[in-house]
Structures are given as structure tokens and as C-alpha cells.
């Protein structure tokens, strides 16, 4: 009985205010009504958001999408790729008779989840998405990972991202149940556990953003392990900060 209580308490403390809340770390899609050719739309998305949308499978393929998506090919004989990271595409719900030769950019229509191809110089509305959680695939110590996140993108481009508060990203703070779920999904691409923004400071666990850390479900009196990781199974634990790991950066809430 006692054992069960010990396990339940931290979970209950973590859950109540946040049940059912969709994580702000999940990518959000924005729809743009300007008519642009595919390259202009890509430039617009890259400058003002993250990129043109990537749709990897049926789950991600929503009815509400219409306009250019991030799918393109160089020519009729090359692979279809996603604008984001030039990742080779594997899921293609093409409309019947698509794509045709010489039609190298893809778009969707409002009335369904099917994709169509057309010439990249055509003008179309488009959809951008915003990436709020990034897995950095480099092995770094916790401190180096923190600096790496903070230098990803400056708020004021004319100043260094390392300037006080002038950074858009930080090591990831995971506050809600869905934050953890989405972080876990994102971490599956890492070989092992990944660094998070959890740190033991002045006798307590805190996230780098200043929020209190998860209550008691990790060691409350560490002796030499002061930095928090997320396992691929979704649980948090602590490690020696000098170890090297891949890490999660998140877009800080705009305050
Ligand atoms: C996308 O999500 C981020 C993080 O929650 C937020 O800052 C941003 O305003 C959102 N963008 C749109 C267009 O909703
Ligand atoms: C970014 O958005 C602004 C405001 O909508 C627009 O004026 C600008 O042209 C966009 N950037 C690009 C590269 O299209
Ligand atoms: C769709 O892709 C996302 C991201 O890779 C993954 O989390 C999800 O499980 C996939 N869904 C299906 C039905 O394959
Ligand atoms: C098609 O594009 C590929 C690169 O994706 C290039 O290597 C190839 O030479 C191109 N073929 C033609 C016919 O232009
Ligand atoms: C899109 O428009 C821009 C500006 O008008 C032009 O430079 C570019 O070549 C066009 N791209 C395509 C694929 O037509
Ligand atoms: C990172 O470290 C892990 C284990 O320490 C190793 O398996 C992996 O190959 C390394 N990856 C890179 C990109 O250095
Ligand atoms: C995840 O793995 C760790 C270490 O193997 C284990 O202690 C923990 O109970 C697991 N958590 C879950 C939610 O499966």
C-alpha cells in the first residue's frame, strides 16, 4: 500500500491542471491566403515561420489543409522530398492521375485529403508550420546543449542570440502530460535518452525557464547527478551533467 502511494502522489501532482490540454510544443500550422509560386511560398514560410508543411502520414494529413505543401521534386525522374530538411517522402495520397511529368510541386484542395501536383511556377495559397520542439542530433554536455539551444535563433537578429534574453529557444521545459508525450515522440529518433532543461539548483529541481521541476518522482537528494534526461519510454531521470547526449530545444513561450 505504502509503495503505491509513493508512486501515485507525484503523478497526481503532475496531472490535474493539465489533463486534455494539447501541448504547445506540437507544431502548429498556419494558412496563408496570398497567392505565390512554390518557391516564394517556401521563402515566406522559412522567414516568418519554420517551413512549408510536412505531412508524413495519414494521421498528419488533415482535411483543413489546402494550398501548397512542402512536397517537391527537382524533375520528373528525381525523388519527392519535403522542403524541411530535404527529407525523402514516403507517403503519397495522390489524386488519381497525379503527378504528371513536369509537375514538380504538390498542393492539396479543401475538399479532401488527396494531393495534386502542378507546375511550381503556378500561384497558390499555402500552409506554413511552426516547429516548437527540436531534437538536436549532436552529443553535447548539458551546459553545451543549453548554449546550443540559445544560439539557434536570436529574437533581435542584429544582436547575438547569447545576449541576455535575446534567445528564442532554450533547453526544453516539459510541464504538461502532453508536453512529455510529444517530447517522447520526438526523442524516438535519438539513439538513447536526451537532455532536457531540468536541473538541480540550490537544493531543488527546476526547469531552465524557472518553473519548479516535477515533484519527487526523481531523486530529491542527488550527490553528483544534477541534470535531467528524458528516456525514450517517457520517464525523466538525472545524470552527470558532463555526459554527452542528444538534446531537445523548445521555443520559449513569448512573454
Ligand atoms: C504556434 O505555437 C507557438 C508556441 O505555442 C506560439 O508561440 C505561436 O504563436 C503559435 N503560432 C500560431 C500562428 O498560432
Ligand atoms: C514575412 O511576413 C511579412 C508580413 O506578412 C511579409 O511582409 C514578408 O514579405 C514575409 N517574408 C517573406 C520572405 O515573404
Ligand atoms: C505519423 O507520424 C508521426 C511522426 O512520425 C508519428 O508520431 C505517428 O505515430 C504516425 N502515425 C501513423 C498512423 O503512422
Ligand atoms: C534530375 O534531378 C536530379 C537531382 O535530383 C539530377 O541529378 C538529374 O540530373 C536531373 N535530371 C534531369 C533530366 O534534369
Ligand atoms: C517564383 O517567383 C519568383 C519571383 O517572381 C521567381 O524569381 C522564381 O523564379 C519563381 N519560381 C518559380 C518556381 O516559378
Ligand atoms: C552519440 O553518442 C552515442 C552514445 O554515446 C553514440 O551511439 C552515437 O553514435 C553518437 N552520435 C553522434 C552523432 O555523435
Ligand atoms: C522506463 O525505463 C526505466 C529504466 O529502464 C524504468 O525504470 C521506468 O520504470 C520505465 N518507465 C516507464 C514509464 O516505462
Short mmCIF file of C-alpha atoms and ligand atoms in Angstrom, two decimals:
data_model
loop_
_atom_site.label_atom_id
_atom_site.label_comp_id
_atom_site.label_asym_id
_atom_site.label_seq_id
_atom_site.Cartn_x
_atom_site.Cartn_y
_atom_site.Cartn_z
CA UNK A 1 0.00 0.00 0.00
CA UNK A 2 2.68 2.46 1.02
CA UNK A 3 4.61 1.78 -2.15
CA UNK A 4 1.63 2.57 -4.32
CA UNK A 5 1.04 5.85 -2.55
CA UNK A 6 4.63 6.88 -3.12
CA UNK A 7 4.24 6.29 -6.83
CA UNK A 8 0.81 7.86 -7.14
CA UNK A 9 1.46 11.13 -5.38
CA UNK A 10 3.90 12.60 -7.90
CA UNK A 11 1.68 11.59 -10.80
CA UNK A 12 -1.34 13.25 -9.26
CA UNK A 13 0.62 16.40 -8.57
CA UNK A 14 1.65 16.49 -12.18
CA UNK A 15 -1.71 15.74 -13.76
CA UNK A 16 -4.64 17.83 -12.50
CA UNK A 17 -4.24 21.26 -14.11
CA UNK A 18 -3.20 19.88 -17.44
CA UNK A 19 -5.37 16.90 -18.42
CA UNK A 20 -6.56 17.01 -22.02
CA UNK A 21 -4.51 20.06 -22.83
CA UNK A 22 -2.74 19.81 -26.19
CA UNK A 23 0.92 20.62 -25.83
CA UNK A 24 2.07 23.99 -27.10
CA UNK A 25 5.19 22.15 -28.22
CA UNK A 26 3.32 20.38 -31.02
CA UNK A 27 3.83 22.05 -34.39
CA UNK A 28 1.08 24.45 -35.41
CA UNK A 29 0.03 25.10 -38.96
CA UNK A 30 -0.92 28.47 -40.38
CA UNK A 31 -2.82 29.05 -43.58
CA UNK A 32 -1.89 31.93 -45.88
CA UNK A 33 -4.18 33.38 -48.49
CA UNK A 34 -1.57 35.25 -50.54
CA UNK A 35 -1.11 33.73 -53.99
CA UNK A 36 2.51 32.77 -54.51
CA UNK A 37 4.52 30.33 -56.59
CA UNK A 38 6.00 27.41 -54.64
CA UNK A 39 9.47 28.98 -54.14
CA UNK A 40 8.04 32.29 -52.94
CA UNK A 41 5.75 30.42 -50.53
CA UNK A 42 8.74 28.43 -49.24
CA UNK A 43 10.68 31.65 -48.68
CA UNK A 44 7.74 33.22 -46.88
CA UNK A 45 7.33 30.24 -44.55
CA UNK A 46 11.06 29.99 -43.85
CA UNK A 47 11.33 33.65 -42.98
CA UNK A 48 8.15 34.03 -40.96
CA UNK A 49 7.63 30.51 -39.58
CA UNK A 50 9.65 27.31 -39.87
CA UNK A 51 8.87 25.98 -43.37
CA UNK A 52 6.11 24.81 -45.72
CA UNK A 53 4.18 21.98 -44.02
CA UNK A 54 5.43 18.42 -43.96
CA UNK A 55 2.78 15.66 -43.86
CA UNK A 56 4.37 12.31 -43.05
CA UNK A 57 1.38 10.02 -42.76
CA UNK A 58 -2.38 9.73 -42.75
CA UNK A 59 -2.68 10.96 -39.16
CA UNK A 60 -0.95 14.20 -40.04
CA UNK A 61 -2.97 14.66 -43.24
CA UNK A 62 -5.82 16.91 -42.17
CA UNK A 63 -8.90 17.93 -44.17
CA UNK A 64 -8.35 21.54 -43.30
CA UNK A 65 -5.19 21.71 -45.37
CA UNK A 66 -5.35 23.45 -48.71
CA UNK A 67 -2.73 25.13 -50.86
CA UNK A 68 0.97 24.39 -51.37
CA UNK A 69 2.55 21.83 -49.07
CA UNK A 70 6.30 21.29 -48.69
CA UNK A 71 6.47 18.41 -51.20
CA UNK A 72 8.57 18.91 -54.35
CA UNK A 73 10.97 17.22 -56.77
CA UNK A 74 13.76 18.60 -58.95
CA UNK A 75 12.46 16.91 -62.09
CA UNK A 76 10.28 14.02 -63.25
CA UNK A 77 12.95 11.40 -62.53
CA UNK A 78 14.05 12.58 -59.06
CA UNK A 79 12.69 11.67 -55.62
CA UNK A 80 9.89 13.64 -53.98
CA UNK A 81 11.27 15.48 -50.95
CA UNK A 82 9.99 17.63 -48.14
CA UNK A 83 11.14 21.24 -48.08
CA UNK A 84 12.03 20.85 -44.39
CA UNK A 85 15.43 19.17 -44.31
CA UNK A 86 15.11 17.77 -47.86
CA UNK A 87 13.80 14.54 -46.34
CA UNK A 88 12.77 11.96 -48.93
CA UNK A 89 8.99 11.47 -48.80
CA UNK A 90 7.37 8.06 -48.38
CA UNK A 91 3.65 8.81 -48.00
CA UNK A 92 1.73 9.91 -51.12
CA UNK A 93 -2.05 10.09 -51.18
CA UNK A 94 -2.09 11.28 -54.80
CA UNK A 95 -5.32 12.05 -56.51
CA UNK A 96 -6.00 9.78 -59.49
CA UNK A 97 -3.75 10.61 -62.49
CA UNK A 98 -1.31 12.66 -60.39
CA UNK A 99 1.51 13.52 -60.56
CA UNK A 100 2.12 14.13 -64.26
CA UNK A 101 5.50 14.65 -65.90
CA UNK A 102 6.81 18.19 -65.45
CA UNK A 103 4.57 18.84 -62.43
CA UNK A 104 7.01 19.00 -59.57
CA UNK A 105 5.26 20.77 -56.69
CA UNK A 106 2.35 19.46 -54.62
CA UNK A 107 -0.76 21.07 -53.20
CA UNK A 108 -3.99 19.98 -51.57
CA UNK A 109 -7.58 21.05 -52.03
CA UNK A 110 -10.13 21.83 -49.38
CA UNK A 111 -12.45 19.02 -50.36
CA UNK A 112 -10.29 16.10 -49.38
CA UNK A 113 -7.04 14.66 -48.22
CA UNK A 114 -5.77 13.93 -51.72
CA UNK A 115 -2.73 15.61 -53.14
CA UNK A 116 -2.29 17.11 -56.60
CA UNK A 117 0.83 18.14 -58.45
CA UNK A 118 1.27 21.15 -60.67
CA UNK A 119 3.98 23.38 -62.09
CA UNK A 120 5.97 25.10 -59.36
CA UNK A 121 5.54 28.47 -61.02
CA UNK A 122 1.74 28.38 -60.59
CA UNK A 123 0.32 30.67 -57.96
CA UNK A 124 -1.42 29.14 -54.98
CA UNK A 125 -2.30 29.74 -51.35
CA UNK A 126 -0.06 27.86 -48.93
CA UNK A 127 0.44 26.43 -45.46
CA UNK A 128 3.39 27.04 -43.19
CA UNK A 129 4.12 25.32 -39.93
CA UNK A 130 5.93 26.35 -36.81
CA UNK A 131 8.26 23.90 -35.09
CA UNK A 132 8.22 24.40 -31.34
CA UNK A 133 10.34 21.45 -30.23
CA UNK A 134 13.59 20.46 -31.95
CA UNK A 135 15.71 17.37 -31.40
CA UNK A 136 19.35 18.34 -31.92
CA UNK A 137 21.24 15.28 -33.09
CA UNK A 138 24.63 16.12 -31.63
CA UNK A 139 26.20 14.73 -28.48
CA UNK A 140 26.83 17.60 -26.06
CA UNK A 141 27.27 18.07 -22.32
CA UNK A 142 24.25 19.64 -20.59
CA UNK A 143 25.85 23.12 -20.48
CA UNK A 144 26.89 22.99 -24.13
CA UNK A 145 23.41 21.79 -25.06
CA UNK A 146 21.94 24.78 -23.22
CA UNK A 147 24.19 27.20 -25.12
CA UNK A 148 23.43 25.44 -28.39
CA UNK A 149 19.66 25.89 -27.93
CA UNK A 150 20.09 29.54 -27.01
CA UNK A 151 22.10 30.28 -30.12
CA UNK A 152 19.63 28.61 -32.52
CA UNK A 153 17.82 31.85 -33.25
CA UNK A 154 18.07 35.38 -31.88
CA UNK A 155 14.91 37.38 -31.19
CA UNK A 156 16.66 40.52 -32.41
CA UNK A 157 18.73 39.35 -35.38
CA UNK A 158 21.09 42.33 -35.09
CA UNK A 159 22.34 41.15 -31.69
CA UNK A 160 23.98 37.88 -30.67
CA UNK A 161 21.49 35.20 -29.56
CA UNK A 162 23.64 34.72 -26.47
CA UNK A 163 22.75 38.20 -25.19
CA UNK A 164 20.63 38.16 -22.06
CA UNK A 165 17.05 37.15 -23.01
CA UNK A 166 17.76 37.55 -26.72
CA UNK A 167 17.14 33.89 -27.49
CA UNK A 168 14.04 32.32 -28.97
CA UNK A 169 14.93 28.73 -27.98
CA UNK A 170 16.04 27.12 -24.75
CA UNK A 171 16.62 23.59 -23.46
CA UNK A 172 13.14 22.08 -23.31
CA UNK A 173 10.84 22.67 -20.36
CA UNK A 174 8.19 19.92 -20.20
CA UNK A 175 5.32 20.96 -17.99
CA UNK A 176 2.19 19.13 -19.09
CA UNK A 177 1.41 15.50 -19.72
CA UNK A 178 1.16 16.15 -23.44
CA UNK A 179 4.47 18.08 -23.38
CA UNK A 180 6.04 14.87 -22.11
CA UNK A 181 4.18 12.71 -24.63
CA UNK A 182 5.20 14.87 -27.56
CA UNK A 183 8.80 15.14 -26.28
CA UNK A 184 8.88 11.36 -26.02
CA UNK A 185 7.64 11.01 -29.63
CA UNK A 186 10.31 13.47 -30.75
CA UNK A 187 13.03 11.68 -28.78
CA UNK A 188 12.41 8.37 -30.57
CA UNK A 189 14.83 9.46 -33.30
CA UNK A 190 17.69 9.70 -30.78
CA UNK A 191 19.86 6.65 -30.09
CA UNK A 192 19.34 7.00 -26.34
CA UNK A 193 17.87 9.27 -23.71
CA UNK A 194 18.12 13.04 -24.34
CA UNK A 195 18.89 16.11 -22.23
CA UNK A 196 16.01 18.29 -21.12
CA UNK A 197 16.06 21.68 -19.37
CA UNK A 198 15.75 20.06 -15.96
CA UNK A 199 18.46 20.96 -13.43
CA UNK A 200 19.17 20.59 -9.73
CA UNK A 201 19.92 24.08 -8.40
CA UNK A 202 20.15 25.41 -4.84
CA UNK A 203 18.56 22.32 -3.34
CA UNK A 204 15.66 21.87 -5.74
CA UNK A 205 14.73 20.65 -9.19
CA UNK A 206 13.91 23.46 -11.60
CA UNK A 207 13.39 23.85 -15.33
CA UNK A 208 15.70 26.35 -17.05
CA UNK A 209 12.71 28.65 -17.59
CA UNK A 210 12.41 28.92 -13.78
CA UNK A 211 9.35 26.66 -13.36
CA UNK A 212 9.56 24.17 -10.48
CA UNK A 213 10.65 20.72 -11.61
CA UNK A 214 8.50 17.61 -11.43
CA UNK A 215 7.74 16.80 -7.79
CA UNK A 216 9.63 13.99 -6.15
CA UNK A 217 9.41 11.41 -8.90
CA UNK A 218 13.14 11.73 -9.30
CA UNK A 219 15.87 11.61 -6.67
CA UNK A 220 15.43 14.59 -4.38
CA UNK A 221 18.92 14.45 -2.87
CA UNK A 222 21.35 13.90 -5.72
CA UNK A 223 25.04 13.73 -4.93
CA UNK A 224 26.67 14.02 -8.33
CA UNK A 225 23.94 13.81 -10.96
CA UNK A 226 22.43 17.23 -11.40
CA UNK A 227 20.92 17.31 -14.90
CA UNK A 228 17.69 15.87 -16.24
CA UNK A 229 17.21 13.47 -19.14
CA UNK A 230 14.11 12.11 -20.83
CA UNK A 231 14.16 8.39 -21.57
CA UNK A 232 12.72 7.03 -24.78
CA UNK A 233 10.00 5.41 -22.65
CA UNK A 234 8.91 8.87 -21.47
CA UNK A 235 10.28 8.86 -17.93
CA UNK A 236 12.56 11.56 -16.53
CA UNK A 237 15.78 10.82 -14.66
CA UNK A 238 19.01 12.52 -13.68
CA UNK A 239 22.56 12.18 -14.94
CA UNK A 240 26.02 13.61 -14.51
CA UNK A 241 25.91 16.91 -16.46
CA UNK A 242 29.25 16.19 -18.13
CA UNK A 243 27.88 13.21 -20.03
CA UNK A 244 27.13 13.80 -23.69
CA UNK A 245 23.68 13.33 -25.12
CA UNK A 246 21.41 14.49 -27.93
CA UNK A 247 19.02 17.16 -26.63
CA UNK A 248 15.63 18.83 -27.00
CA UNK A 249 15.34 22.58 -27.56
CA UNK A 250 11.96 24.29 -27.37
CA UNK A 251 10.61 27.62 -28.48
CA UNK A 252 10.19 29.68 -25.32
CA UNK A 253 6.70 30.98 -24.55
CA UNK A 254 6.51 34.59 -25.73
CA UNK A 255 6.05 36.70 -22.63
C1 LIG B 1 2.46 28.41 -32.61
O1 LIG B 1 2.83 27.93 -31.32
C2 LIG B 1 3.74 28.76 -30.61
C3 LIG B 1 4.04 28.10 -29.32
O2 LIG B 1 2.86 27.85 -28.62
C4 LIG B 1 3.16 30.15 -30.39
O3 LIG B 1 4.12 30.98 -29.78
C5 LIG B 1 2.77 30.73 -31.74
O4 LIG B 1 2.14 31.95 -31.53
C6 LIG B 1 1.83 29.78 -32.47
N1 LIG B 1 1.56 30.34 -33.77
C7 LIG B 1 0.34 30.44 -34.24
C8 LIG B 1 0.25 31.06 -35.57
O5 LIG B 1 -0.64 30.03 -33.64
C1 LIG B 2 7.09 37.70 -43.83
O1 LIG B 2 5.85 38.28 -43.45
C2 LIG B 2 5.79 39.68 -43.70
C3 LIG B 2 4.47 40.18 -43.13
O2 LIG B 2 3.39 39.40 -43.58
C4 LIG B 2 5.90 39.93 -45.21
O3 LIG B 2 5.85 41.32 -45.47
C5 LIG B 2 7.23 39.36 -45.69
O4 LIG B 2 7.32 39.52 -47.08
C6 LIG B 2 7.32 37.88 -45.33
N1 LIG B 2 8.61 37.36 -45.73
C7 LIG B 2 8.79 36.76 -46.88
C8 LIG B 2 10.17 36.26 -47.17
O5 LIG B 2 7.90 36.56 -47.68
C1 LIG B 3 2.59 9.64 -38.04
O1 LIG B 3 3.89 10.21 -37.87
C2 LIG B 3 4.14 10.67 -36.56
C3 LIG B 3 5.52 11.30 -36.55
O2 LIG B 3 6.47 10.46 -37.11
C4 LIG B 3 4.05 9.52 -35.56
O3 LIG B 3 4.23 10.01 -34.25
C5 LIG B 3 2.68 8.86 -35.70
O4 LIG B 3 2.64 7.75 -34.85
C6 LIG B 3 2.45 8.45 -37.14
N1 LIG B 3 1.12 7.89 -37.26
C7 LIG B 3 0.87 6.83 -38.01
C8 LIG B 3 -0.54 6.36 -38.06
O5 LIG B 3 1.76 6.24 -38.63
C1 LIG B 4 17.00 15.46 -62.15
O1 LIG B 4 17.39 15.91 -60.86
C2 LIG B 4 18.45 15.17 -60.33
C3 LIG B 4 18.71 15.70 -58.92
O2 LIG B 4 17.59 15.41 -58.13
C4 LIG B 4 19.69 15.34 -61.18
O3 LIG B 4 20.75 14.56 -60.65
C5 LIG B 4 19.37 14.89 -62.60
O4 LIG B 4 20.46 15.17 -63.43
C6 LIG B 4 18.13 15.62 -63.13
N1 LIG B 4 17.76 15.06 -64.40
C7 LIG B 4 17.40 15.80 -65.41
C8 LIG B 4 16.97 15.08 -66.63
O5 LIG B 4 17.44 17.03 -65.36
C1 LIG B 5 8.70 32.41 -58.27
O1 LIG B 5 8.67 33.80 -58.34
C2 LIG B 5 9.93 34.40 -58.13
C3 LIG B 5 9.72 35.92 -58.07
O2 LIG B 5 8.81 36.34 -59.04
C4 LIG B 5 10.89 33.98 -59.25
O3 LIG B 5 12.16 34.54 -59.05
C5 LIG B 5 11.02 32.47 -59.21
O4 LIG B 5 11.82 32.00 -60.27
C6 LIG B 5 9.64 31.83 -59.30
N1 LIG B 5 9.82 30.41 -59.07
C7 LIG B 5 9.22 29.50 -59.82
C8 LIG B 5 9.48 28.08 -59.48
O5 LIG B 5 8.50 29.81 -60.72
C1 LIG B 6 26.30 9.96 -29.66
O1 LIG B 6 26.65 9.11 -28.59
C2 LIG B 6 26.04 7.82 -28.68
C3 LIG B 6 26.37 7.03 -27.42
O2 LIG B 6 27.27 7.67 -26.61
C4 LIG B 6 26.55 7.10 -29.91
O3 LIG B 6 25.91 5.83 -30.04
C5 LIG B 6 26.20 7.93 -31.14
O4 LIG B 6 26.74 7.34 -32.31
C6 LIG B 6 26.73 9.36 -31.00
N1 LIG B 6 26.18 10.11 -32.13
C7 LIG B 6 26.82 11.12 -32.70
C8 LIG B 6 26.11 11.80 -33.86
O5 LIG B 6 27.89 11.54 -32.31
C1 LIG B 7 11.40 3.48 -18.25
O1 LIG B 7 12.64 2.82 -18.11
C2 LIG B 7 13.24 2.93 -16.83
C3 LIG B 7 14.63 2.31 -16.86
O2 LIG B 7 14.65 1.17 -17.64
C4 LIG B 7 12.33 2.30 -15.78
O3 LIG B 7 12.91 2.40 -14.50
C5 LIG B 7 10.98 3.01 -15.81
O4 LIG B 7 10.08 2.41 -14.92
C6 LIG B 7 10.39 2.98 -17.22
N1 LIG B 7 9.22 3.84 -17.22
C7 LIG B 7 8.13 3.56 -17.92
C8 LIG B 7 7.02 4.58 -17.87
O5 LIG B 7 8.02 2.55 -18.60
#
